[in-house]
Tab-separated table of N, CA and C in Angstrom:
chain	number	residue	atom	x	y	z
E	1	MET	N	-29.581	-7.758	-11.307
E	1	MET	CA	-28.521	-7.423	-12.455
E	1	MET	C	-28.195	-8.893	-13.419
E	2	THR	N	-28.405	-8.893	-13.878
E	2	THR	CA	-27.758	-9.781	-14.977
E	2	THR	C	-26.473	-10.025	-16.209
E	3	ASN	N	-26.323	-8.205	-15.946
E	3	ASN	CA	-25.273	-8.770	-17.195
E	3	ASN	C	-23.725	-8.198	-16.254
E	4	VAL	N	-23.394	-9.492	-15.279
E	4	VAL	CA	-22.299	-9.220	-14.215
E	4	VAL	C	-21.033	-10.043	-14.791
E	5	GLY	N	-19.600	-9.304	-14.755
E	5	GLY	CA	-18.543	-9.952	-14.402
E	5	GLY	C	-18.399	-11.716	-14.832
E	6	GLU	N	-17.769	-12.194	-15.383
E	6	GLU	CA	-17.852	-14.158	-15.617
E	6	GLU	C	-17.383	-13.769	-14.011
E	7	HIS	N	-17.784	-14.894	-12.887
E	7	HIS	CA	-17.561	-15.281	-11.905
E	7	HIS	C	-16.386	-16.338	-12.094
E	8	LEU	N	-15.500	-16.420	-11.625
E	8	LEU	CA	-13.895	-16.215	-11.119
E	8	LEU	C	-13.463	-17.300	-10.346
E	9	ASP	N	-13.995	-18.561	-9.814
E	9	ASP	CA	-12.687	-18.883	-8.972
E	9	ASP	C	-11.430	-19.126	-9.340
E	10	ALA	N	-11.029	-19.815	-8.276
E	10	ALA	CA	-8.895	-19.205	-7.571
E	10	ALA	C	-8.218	-19.650	-8.404
E	11	VAL	N	-8.463	-20.679	-8.615
E	11	VAL	CA	-7.373	-20.979	-9.902
E	11	VAL	C	-7.240	-20.337	-11.593
E	12	THR	N	-8.602	-20.256	-12.379
E	12	THR	CA	-8.927	-19.486	-13.424
E	12	THR	C	-8.427	-17.734	-12.745
E	13	PHE	N	-8.847	-17.553	-11.524
E	13	PHE	CA	-7.932	-15.857	-11.001
E	13	PHE	C	-6.916	-15.451	-11.128
E	14	ASN	N	-6.309	-16.770	-10.446
E	14	ASN	CA	-4.805	-17.063	-10.647
E	14	ASN	C	-4.211	-16.887	-12.251
E	15	ARG	N	-5.083	-17.683	-12.851
E	15	ARG	CA	-4.381	-17.977	-14.014
E	15	ARG	C	-4.732	-16.572	-15.089
E	16	LYS	N	-5.407	-15.373	-14.993
E	16	LYS	CA	-6.174	-14.903	-15.358
E	16	LYS	C	-4.800	-13.511	-15.340
E	17	MET	N	-4.500	-13.293	-13.818
E	17	MET	CA	-3.272	-13.075	-13.433
E	17	MET	C	-2.512	-12.550	-14.253
E	18	GLU	N	-2.166	-14.106	-13.944
E	18	GLU	CA	-0.327	-14.449	-14.761
E	18	GLU	C	-0.309	-13.940	-16.207
E	19	GLU	N	-1.743	-14.049	-17.271
E	19	GLU	CA	-1.641	-14.022	-17.938
E	19	GLU	C	-1.903	-12.302	-18.163
E	20	GLY	N	-1.991	-11.497	-17.367
E	20	GLY	CA	-1.492	-9.807	-17.676
E	20	GLY	C	-3.154	-9.190	-17.139
E	21	ALA	N	-3.813	-9.348	-17.145
E	21	ALA	CA	-5.379	-9.194	-16.795
E	21	ALA	C	-5.075	-8.024	-15.695
E	22	LEU	N	-5.753	-6.724	-15.824
E	22	LEU	CA	-5.142	-5.664	-14.985
E	22	LEU	C	-6.545	-5.822	-12.901
E	23	VAL	N	-6.025	-5.987	-12.370
E	23	VAL	CA	-6.455	-6.551	-10.972
E	23	VAL	C	-7.245	-5.000	-10.326
E	24	VAL	N	-8.969	-5.275	-9.797
E	24	VAL	CA	-8.150	-4.593	-9.158
E	24	VAL	C	-9.016	-4.347	-7.757
E	25	ASP	N	-9.019	-3.800	-7.140
E	25	ASP	CA	-9.563	-4.160	-5.952
E	25	ASP	C	-10.465	-3.427	-5.254
E	26	MET	N	-11.724	-3.468	-5.192
E	26	MET	CA	-12.793	-2.773	-4.860
E	26	MET	C	-13.561	-2.706	-3.471
E	27	ARG	N	-12.526	-2.505	-2.487
E	27	ARG	CA	-12.695	-2.078	-1.033
E	27	ARG	C	-12.266	-0.713	-1.654
E	28	ASN	N	-12.890	-0.758	0.346
E	28	ASN	CA	-12.068	1.052	0.426
E	28	ASN	C	-10.470	0.862	0.798
E	29	HIS	N	-10.131	2.371	0.999
E	29	HIS	CA	-8.575	2.217	1.134
E	29	HIS	C	-8.387	1.502	2.381
E	30	TYR	N	-8.942	2.118	3.217
E	30	TYR	CA	-8.369	1.167	4.529
E	30	TYR	C	-8.081	-0.606	4.766
E	31	GLU	N	-9.387	-0.957	3.547
E	31	GLU	CA	-8.760	-2.682	3.781
E	31	GLU	C	-7.876	-3.404	3.355
E	32	CYS	N	-7.367	-2.171	2.861
E	32	CYS	CA	-5.995	-2.658	1.328
E	32	CYS	C	-5.000	-2.625	2.296
E	33	LEU	N	-4.987	-1.194	3.281
E	33	LEU	CA	-3.619	-1.411	3.708
E	33	LEU	C	-3.032	-2.776	4.052
E	34	ILE	N	-3.989	-4.431	4.637
E	34	ILE	CA	-3.603	-4.630	5.505
E	34	ILE	C	-3.429	-6.234	4.513
E	35	GLY	N	-3.687	-6.243	3.678
E	35	GLY	CA	-3.427	-7.314	2.475
E	35	GLY	C	-3.703	-6.668	1.551
E	36	HIS	N	-3.904	-7.261	0.096
E	36	HIS	CA	-4.383	-7.411	-1.062
E	36	HIS	C	-3.552	-8.234	-1.984
E	37	PHE	N	-4.087	-8.404	-3.361
E	37	PHE	CA	-3.169	-9.299	-4.697
E	37	PHE	C	-2.365	-8.396	-4.887
E	38	GLU	N	-1.225	-9.227	-5.959
E	38	GLU	CA	0.173	-8.996	-6.071
E	38	GLU	C	-0.473	-7.933	-7.300
E	39	GLY	N	0.264	-6.635	-6.907
E	39	GLY	CA	0.433	-5.918	-8.483
E	39	GLY	C	-1.183	-5.399	-7.929
E	40	ALA	N	-2.539	-5.700	-8.095
E	40	ALA	CA	-3.548	-4.675	-7.933
E	40	ALA	C	-3.836	-3.155	-7.878
E	41	LEU	N	-4.294	-2.851	-8.264
E	41	LEU	CA	-5.039	-1.222	-7.981
E	41	LEU	C	-5.946	-0.773	-7.597
E	42	LEU	N	-5.304	0.092	-6.062
E	42	LEU	CA	-5.520	0.136	-5.004
E	42	LEU	C	-6.434	1.457	-4.328
E	43	PRO	N	-7.419	1.723	-4.586
E	43	PRO	CA	-8.604	2.485	-4.237
E	43	PRO	C	-8.045	3.603	-2.958
E	44	ARG	N	-8.137	4.994	-3.344
E	44	ARG	CA	-7.534	5.594	-2.010
E	44	ARG	C	-9.130	6.380	-1.662
E	45	SER	N	-10.131	5.186	-1.956
E	45	SER	CA	-11.224	6.138	-1.777
E	45	SER	C	-11.586	5.082	0.259
E	46	GLU	N	-13.291	6.557	0.595
E	46	GLU	CA	-12.960	5.647	1.389
E	46	GLU	C	-14.735	5.013	1.447
E	47	THR	N	-15.558	5.306	0.518
E	47	THR	CA	-16.239	4.447	0.348
E	47	THR	C	-16.592	3.968	-0.815
E	48	PHE	N	-17.213	2.544	-1.358
E	48	PHE	CA	-17.484	1.858	-2.742
E	48	PHE	C	-17.342	3.057	-4.035
E	49	ARG	N	-18.744	3.756	-3.323
E	49	ARG	CA	-19.163	4.315	-4.309
E	49	ARG	C	-17.696	5.677	-4.791
E	50	GLU	N	-17.143	5.552	-4.014
E	50	GLU	CA	-16.128	6.733	-4.053
E	50	GLU	C	-14.716	5.823	-4.898
E	51	ALA	N	-14.991	4.572	-4.305
E	51	ALA	CA	-14.128	3.670	-4.612
E	51	ALA	C	-14.615	3.435	-6.892
E	52	VAL	N	-15.596	3.092	-6.794
E	52	VAL	CA	-16.580	2.340	-8.021
E	52	VAL	C	-15.873	3.824	-9.468
E	53	GLU	N	-15.938	5.260	-9.143
E	53	GLU	CA	-15.683	6.313	-9.801
E	53	GLU	C	-14.211	6.059	-9.866
E	54	GLU	N	-13.465	6.534	-8.758
E	54	GLU	CA	-11.750	6.489	-8.634
E	54	GLU	C	-11.219	5.167	-10.101
E	55	MET	N	-12.391	3.800	-10.036
E	55	MET	CA	-11.417	2.600	-10.915
E	55	MET	C	-11.699	3.438	-12.318
E	56	MET	N	-12.928	4.156	-12.596
E	56	MET	CA	-13.488	4.370	-13.797
E	56	MET	C	-12.444	4.868	-14.329
E	57	GLU	N	-12.057	6.193	-13.665
E	57	GLU	CA	-11.572	7.098	-13.793
E	57	GLU	C	-9.420	6.697	-14.075
E	58	GLN	N	-9.745	5.936	-13.656
E	58	GLN	CA	-7.781	5.307	-13.741
E	58	GLN	C	-8.188	4.378	-15.242
E	59	LEU	N	-8.785	3.555	-15.423
E	59	LEU	CA	-9.278	2.819	-16.384
E	59	LEU	C	-9.976	3.176	-17.413
E	60	GLU	N	-10.412	4.605	-17.187
E	60	GLU	CA	-11.100	4.774	-18.784
E	60	GLU	C	-10.267	4.628	-20.592
E	61	ASP	N	-8.978	3.802	-20.422
E	61	ASP	CA	-8.728	4.228	-21.771
E	61	ASP	C	-8.162	2.273	-21.659
E	62	ARG	N	-8.152	2.332	-21.149
E	62	ARG	CA	-8.224	0.524	-20.899
E	62	ARG	C	-9.637	-0.937	-20.455
E	63	LYS	N	-10.522	-0.015	-21.470
E	63	LYS	CA	-11.990	-0.381	-21.694
E	63	LYS	C	-12.076	-2.258	-22.525
E	64	HIS	N	-11.183	-1.771	-23.023
E	64	HIS	CA	-11.107	-3.616	-23.761
E	64	HIS	C	-9.516	-4.334	-23.324
E	65	GLU	N	-9.520	-3.943	-22.399
E	65	GLU	CA	-8.810	-5.166	-21.661
E	65	GLU	C	-8.897	-6.279	-20.623
E	66	PRO	N	-8.726	-7.133	-20.147
E	66	PRO	CA	-8.876	-7.915	-19.407
E	66	PRO	C	-9.158	-7.595	-17.941
E	67	VAL	N	-9.797	-7.619	-17.139
E	67	VAL	CA	-10.154	-6.661	-15.906
E	67	VAL	C	-10.630	-7.520	-14.648
E	68	LEU	N	-10.071	-7.987	-13.432
E	68	LEU	CA	-10.178	-8.740	-12.694
E	68	LEU	C	-10.348	-7.969	-10.961
E	69	LEU	N	-11.873	-7.974	-10.662
E	69	LEU	CA	-11.925	-7.140	-8.899
E	69	LEU	C	-12.088	-8.379	-8.649
E	70	TYR	N	-11.941	-7.343	-7.274
E	70	TYR	CA	-11.888	-8.408	-5.803
E	70	TYR	C	-12.844	-7.916	-4.738
E	71	CYS	N	-12.985	-8.259	-4.682
E	71	CYS	CA	-14.390	-7.273	-2.837
E	71	CYS	C	-13.433	-8.340	-1.960
E	72	THR	N	-14.503	-8.280	-0.548
E	72	THR	CA	-13.935	-8.571	0.687
E	72	THR	C	-15.069	-9.778	0.306
E	73	GLY	N	-16.031	-10.513	-0.047
E	73	GLY	CA	-16.855	-11.646	0.176
E	73	GLY	C	-18.478	-11.728	-1.353
E	74	GLY	N	-17.782	-10.169	-2.318
E	74	GLY	CA	-18.140	-10.992	-3.394
E	74	GLY	C	-19.582	-9.537	-4.185
E	75	ILE	N	-19.772	-9.277	-2.993
E	75	ILE	CA	-21.195	-8.734	-3.580
E	75	ILE	C	-21.188	-7.198	-3.628
E	76	ARG	N	-19.451	-6.273	-3.199
E	76	ARG	CA	-19.359	-4.967	-4.145
E	76	ARG	C	-18.934	-5.027	-5.698
E	77	CYS	N	-18.690	-6.970	-5.338
E	77	CYS	CA	-17.360	-6.875	-6.723
E	77	CYS	C	-18.829	-6.794	-7.821
E	78	GLU	N	-19.848	-8.061	-7.000
E	78	GLU	CA	-20.706	-8.501	-8.663
E	78	GLU	C	-21.252	-7.097	-9.149
E	79	LYS	N	-22.307	-5.795	-7.791
E	79	LYS	CA	-22.013	-4.326	-8.367
E	79	LYS	C	-21.719	-3.936	-8.855
E	80	ALA	N	-20.391	-3.421	-8.620
E	80	ALA	CA	-19.451	-2.830	-9.637
E	80	ALA	C	-18.704	-3.631	-11.059
E	81	SER	N	-19.023	-5.250	-10.908
E	81	SER	CA	-18.481	-5.701	-12.620
E	81	SER	C	-20.086	-5.301	-13.663
E	82	ALA	N	-21.154	-5.267	-12.813
E	82	ALA	CA	-22.536	-4.454	-13.630
E	82	ALA	C	-22.294	-2.647	-14.108
E	83	TRP	N	-21.732	-2.318	-13.333
E	83	TRP	CA	-21.247	-1.404	-14.078
E	83	TRP	C	-20.216	-1.071	-15.123
E	84	PHE	N	-19.235	-2.251	-14.353
E	84	PHE	CA	-18.097	-1.748	-15.631
E	84	PHE	C	-18.680	-2.085	-16.775
E	85	ARG	N	-19.115	-3.132	-16.927
E	85	ARG	CA	-19.892	-3.154	-18.480
E	85	ARG	C	-20.894	-3.140	-18.589
E	86	HIS	N	-21.898	-1.376	-17.898
E	86	HIS	CA	-22.201	-1.047	-18.339
E	86	HIS	C	-22.276	-0.244	-18.735
E	87	GLN	N	-20.610	0.449	-18.427
E	87	GLN	CA	-19.586	1.801	-19.091
E	87	GLN	C	-18.213	1.673	-20.312
E	88	GLY	N	-18.861	0.157	-20.755
E	88	GLY	CA	-18.217	-0.438	-22.103
E	88	GLY	C	-16.902	-1.237	-21.843
E	89	PHE	N	-16.813	-1.694	-20.766
E	89	PHE	CA	-16.045	-2.994	-20.366
E	89	PHE	C	-16.287	-4.061	-20.728
E	90	THR	N	-14.994	-4.237	-21.947
E	90	THR	CA	-15.734	-5.687	-22.576
E	90	THR	C	-15.602	-7.006	-21.820
E	91	GLN	N	-14.110	-7.171	-20.828
E	91	GLN	CA	-13.529	-8.147	-19.911
E	91	GLN	C	-14.086	-8.009	-18.959
E	92	VAL	N	-14.887	-8.427	-18.202
E	92	VAL	CA	-14.374	-7.837	-17.032
E	92	VAL	C	-15.268	-9.876	-16.185
E	93	GLY	N	-13.966	-9.621	-15.179
E	93	GLY	CA	-14.191	-10.659	-14.387
E	93	GLY	C	-14.089	-10.242	-12.656
E	94	GLN	N	-15.189	-11.489	-12.251
E	94	GLN	CA	-14.950	-11.151	-10.777
E	94	GLN	C	-14.658	-12.403	-9.459
E	95	LEU	N	-14.250	-12.181	-8.567
E	95	LEU	CA	-13.718	-13.158	-7.808
E	95	LEU	C	-14.594	-13.777	-7.311
E	96	HIS	N	-15.230	-14.839	-7.132
E	96	HIS	CA	-16.276	-15.153	-6.746
E	96	HIS	C	-16.291	-15.782	-5.614
E	97	GLY	N	-17.157	-15.035	-4.607
E	97	GLY	CA	-16.761	-15.479	-3.171
E	97	GLY	C	-16.187	-14.306	-2.673
E	98	GLY	N	-15.333	-13.168	-3.255
E	98	GLY	CA	-14.423	-12.431	-3.133
E	98	GLY	C	-13.512	-13.815	-2.427
E	99	ILE	N	-12.387	-12.677	-1.622
E	99	ILE	CA	-10.997	-13.229	-0.787
E	99	ILE	C	-11.493	-13.566	0.165
E	100	ILE	N	-13.055	-13.818	1.371
E	100	ILE	CA	-12.916	-14.756	1.922
E	100	ILE	C	-13.112	-16.469	1.236
E	101	ASP	N	-13.379	-16.293	0.162
E	101	ASP	CA	-14.367	-17.801	-0.739
E	101	ASP	C	-12.804	-17.870	-1.528
E	102	TYR	N	-11.677	-17.154	-1.586
E	102	TYR	CA	-10.370	-17.365	-2.239
E	102	TYR	C	-9.756	-18.235	-1.152
E	103	ALA	N	-9.411	-17.471	-0.495
E	103	ALA	CA	-8.754	-17.993	0.781
E	103	ALA	C	-9.186	-19.191	1.237
E	104	ARG	N	-10.544	-19.344	1.143
E	104	ARG	CA	-10.434	-21.773	1.386
E	104	ARG	C	-10.617	-21.589	1.026
E	105	GLN	N	-10.722	-21.557	-0.471
E	105	GLN	CA	-10.202	-22.325	-1.985
E	105	GLN	C	-8.067	-22.463	-2.341
E	106	VAL	N	-7.469	-21.944	-1.391
E	106	VAL	CA	-6.166	-21.908	-1.625
E	106	VAL	C	-6.538	-22.570	-0.755
E	107	LYS	N	-6.201	-22.709	0.764
E	107	LYS	CA	-6.456	-23.530	1.343
E	107	LYS	C	-6.923	-25.004	1.459
E	108	ALA	N	-8.109	-24.992	0.768
E	108	ALA	CA	-8.542	-26.561	1.050
E	108	ALA	C	-7.683	-27.348	-0.708
E	109	HIS	N	-7.764	-26.504	-1.811
E	109	HIS	CA	-6.344	-27.256	-3.140
E	109	HIS	C	-5.360	-26.975	-2.975
E	110	GLY	N	-4.541	-26.564	-2.146
E	110	GLY	CA	-3.177	-25.961	-2.187
E	110	GLY	C	-2.999	-25.173	-3.050
E	111	LEU	N	-2.553	-24.533	-3.292
E	111	LEU	CA	-2.724	-23.523	-4.357
E	111	LEU	C	-1.921	-21.558	-3.580
E	112	GLU	N	-1.166	-21.527	-4.901
E	112	GLU	CA	-0.257	-21.070	-4.256
E	112	GLU	C	-1.322	-19.550	-4.759
E	113	SER	N	-1.461	-18.497	-2.785
E	113	SER	CA	-2.671	-17.059	-2.327
E	113	SER	C	-1.269	-16.358	-3.173
E	114	ARG	N	-2.644	-15.783	-3.642
E	114	ARG	CA	-1.885	-14.576	-4.398
E	114	ARG	C	-2.192	-12.877	-4.108
E	115	TYR	N	-3.333	-13.271	-3.558
E	115	TYR	CA	-3.295	-12.693	-1.646
E	115	TYR	C	-2.255	-12.661	-1.267
E	116	LYS	N	-1.562	-11.629	-1.140
E	116	LYS	CA	-0.876	-11.061	0.376
E	116	LYS	C	-1.044	-10.295	1.492
E	117	GLY	N	-1.419	-11.433	3.097
E	117	GLY	CA	-1.592	-10.564	4.170
E	117	GLY	C	-3.177	-10.772	5.041
E	118	ARG	N	-3.298	-9.912	5.400
E	118	ARG	CA	-4.794	-10.022	5.794
E	118	ARG	C	-6.083	-9.419	5.315
E	119	ASN	N	-7.045	-9.908	5.451
E	119	ASN	CA	-8.266	-9.780	5.130
E	119	ASN	C	-8.852	-8.897	5.821
E	120	PHE	N	-9.146	-8.211	5.858
E	120	PHE	CA	-9.986	-6.912	5.962
E	120	PHE	C	-11.531	-7.301	6.331
E	121	VAL	N	-12.075	-7.995	7.846
E	121	VAL	CA	-13.605	-8.480	7.617
E	121	VAL	C	-14.370	-6.802	8.702
E	122	PHE	N	-15.729	-7.408	8.342
E	122	PHE	CA	-16.539	-6.258	9.264
E	122	PHE	C	-17.062	-6.785	11.201
E	123	ASP	N	-16.236	-7.623	10.526
E	123	ASP	CA	-16.997	-8.036	13.096
E	123	ASP	C	-15.941	-7.665	13.733
E	124	GLY	N	-15.878	-7.926	15.501
E	124	GLY	CA	-15.080	-7.299	15.710
E	124	GLY	C	-13.031	-7.661	15.570
E	125	ARG	N	-12.788	-9.150	14.712
E	125	ARG	CA	-12.263	-9.830	14.450
E	125	ARG	C	-11.053	-8.193	13.995
E	126	LEU	N	-12.468	-7.605	12.207
E	126	LEU	CA	-10.985	-6.860	12.295
E	126	LEU	C	-10.716	-7.721	11.166
E	127	ALA	N	-9.725	-8.366	11.079
E	127	ALA	CA	-9.299	-8.908	10.375
E	127	ALA	C	-8.937	-10.247	10.071
E	128	GLU	N	-9.501	-10.706	9.291
E	128	GLU	CA	-8.156	-12.817	9.697
E	128	GLU	C	-7.067	-12.901	8.046
E	129	ARG	N	-6.834	-14.148	8.717
E	129	ARG	CA	-5.109	-13.840	8.665
E	129	ARG	C	-5.054	-15.408	6.762
E	130	VAL	N	-4.964	-14.095	5.572
E	130	VAL	CA	-5.012	-15.168	4.698
E	130	VAL	C	-3.679	-15.412	4.296
E	131	THR	N	-2.454	-15.166	4.674
E	131	THR	CA	-0.774	-15.183	4.188
E	131	THR	C	-0.302	-14.783	5.609
E	132	GLU	N	1.314	-15.314	5.465
E	132	GLU	CA	2.279	-15.220	6.361
E	132	GLU	C	2.306	-13.240	5.943
E	133	ASP	N	2.385	-12.860	4.993
E	133	ASP	CA	2.845	-12.220	4.340
E	133	ASP	C	2.948	-10.374	5.339
E	134	VAL	N	3.699	-9.567	5.887
E	134	VAL	CA	2.666	-8.535	6.823
E	134	VAL	C	2.622	-7.469	5.469
E	135	VAL	N	1.960	-7.126	5.135
E	135	VAL	CA	1.334	-5.679	3.773
E	135	VAL	C	1.738	-4.198	4.371
E	136	GLY	N	1.128	-4.237	5.832
E	136	GLY	CA	1.030	-2.813	6.202
E	136	GLY	C	2.336	-2.014	6.174
E	137	THR	N	2.064	-0.972	7.141
E	137	THR	CA	3.445	-0.568	7.686
E	137	THR	C	2.098	0.158	9.348
E	138	CYS	N	2.650	0.247	10.255
E	138	CYS	CA	2.612	0.790	11.241
E	138	CYS	C	2.510	2.951	11.476
E	139	PHE	N	1.215	3.275	11.102
E	139	PHE	CA	0.875	4.589	11.081
E	139	PHE	C	1.551	6.111	11.255
E	140	GLN	N	2.015	4.990	13.091
E	140	GLN	CA	2.973	5.457	14.147
E	140	GLN	C	4.769	6.033	14.018
E	141	CYS	N	5.007	4.116	13.408
E	141	CYS	CA	6.758	3.723	14.044
E	141	CYS	C	7.213	3.540	12.075
E	142	GLY	N	6.124	3.344	11.319
E	142	GLY	CA	6.349	3.014	9.949
E	142	GLY	C	7.497	1.945	10.261
E	143	LYS	N	6.967	0.614	10.710
E	143	LYS	CA	7.390	-0.596	10.752
E	143	LYS	C	6.497	-1.731	10.240
E	144	PRO	N	7.305	-2.585	9.589
E	144	PRO	CA	5.578	-3.214	9.258
E	144	PRO	C	4.782	-3.973	10.075
E	145	SER	N	3.355	-3.734	9.851
E	145	SER	CA	2.402	-4.321	10.886
E	145	SER	C	1.531	-4.843	10.212
E	146	ASP	N	0.317	-5.442	10.440
E	146	ASP	CA	-0.592	-6.108	9.904
E	146	ASP	C	-2.041	-6.026	11.343
E	147	ARG	N	-1.428	-5.280	11.808
E	147	ARG	CA	-2.582	-5.065	13.410
E	147	ARG	C	-3.479	-3.703	12.927
E	148	ILE	N	-4.701	-4.316	13.601
E	148	ILE	CA	-5.696	-2.745	12.733
E	148	ILE	C	-6.866	-2.785	13.926
E	149	ALA	N	-6.736	-0.976	14.455
E	149	ALA	CA	-7.695	-1.435	15.372
E	149	ALA	C	-8.168	0.400	15.548
E	150	ASN	N	-9.328	0.568	15.729
E	150	ASN	CA	-10.130	1.605	15.563
E	150	ASN	C	-9.048	2.238	17.100
E	151	CYS	N	-9.544	3.839	16.139
E	151	CYS	CA	-8.646	4.524	17.362
E	151	CYS	C	-9.698	4.627	18.429
E	152	LEU	N	-8.807	5.233	20.239
E	152	LEU	CA	-9.808	4.947	21.387
E	152	LEU	C	-10.605	5.994	21.580
E	153	GLN	N	-10.064	7.100	20.669
E	153	GLN	CA	-10.869	8.617	21.156
E	153	GLN	C	-12.602	8.075	19.975
E	154	GLU	N	-12.441	8.522	20.733
E	154	GLU	CA	-14.504	8.356	20.092
E	154	GLU	C	-14.718	8.862	19.617
E	155	THR	N	-14.521	10.532	19.908
E	155	THR	CA	-15.596	11.397	17.904
E	155	THR	C	-14.713	10.408	17.297
E	156	CYS	N	-13.387	10.101	17.235
E	156	CYS	CA	-12.363	9.727	16.161
E	156	CYS	C	-12.934	8.272	15.367
E	157	ASN	N	-12.591	7.585	15.933
E	157	ASN	CA	-13.038	6.323	15.228
E	157	ASN	C	-12.246	5.802	14.056
E	158	VAL	N	-10.829	6.416	13.618
E	158	VAL	CA	-10.705	5.510	12.051
E	158	VAL	C	-9.660	4.876	12.840
E	159	LEU	N	-9.687	3.886	11.743
E	159	LEU	CA	-8.884	2.739	11.964
E	159	LEU	C	-7.337	2.866	11.522
E	160	LEU	N	-6.637	2.454	12.609
E	160	LEU	CA	-5.336	2.644	12.628
E	160	LEU	C	-4.097	1.485	12.392
E	161	VAL	N	-2.998	1.118	11.485
E	161	VAL	CA	-2.616	0.103	11.424
E	161	VAL	C	-1.419	0.401	11.767
């Protein structure tokens, strides 16, 4: 892939957010439940493929506005940014290294994190803390929560907050 969105570090991503760029989460809906960038367009999709289609539909009439894509580690954004460009989006940026690297840069350089909450990860931890903000809501009681777990029913295995 050669025609991908511009790779942005944390400082540039934050600045472009402040300038009013559209921020688009390219993760699956369950990943956004416990953390996301302020004001981001969040998917309702179960899969990456569905998320790309969903975001294309929502942004169809905004192809000439600045769009910032982000995901966990940068791989999905690389693919999505190429597809956005192929579909005629003219100002596409992507968070280089994803939320994982953004969190490292924020900590290393003392930047304000525009990402709030925890970052969903695909290992036994399920999430790592980025900020102390709790953006999730418990499915059962409705109170703020950022704990995530797999349903204990083996045939279900749905992720629950």
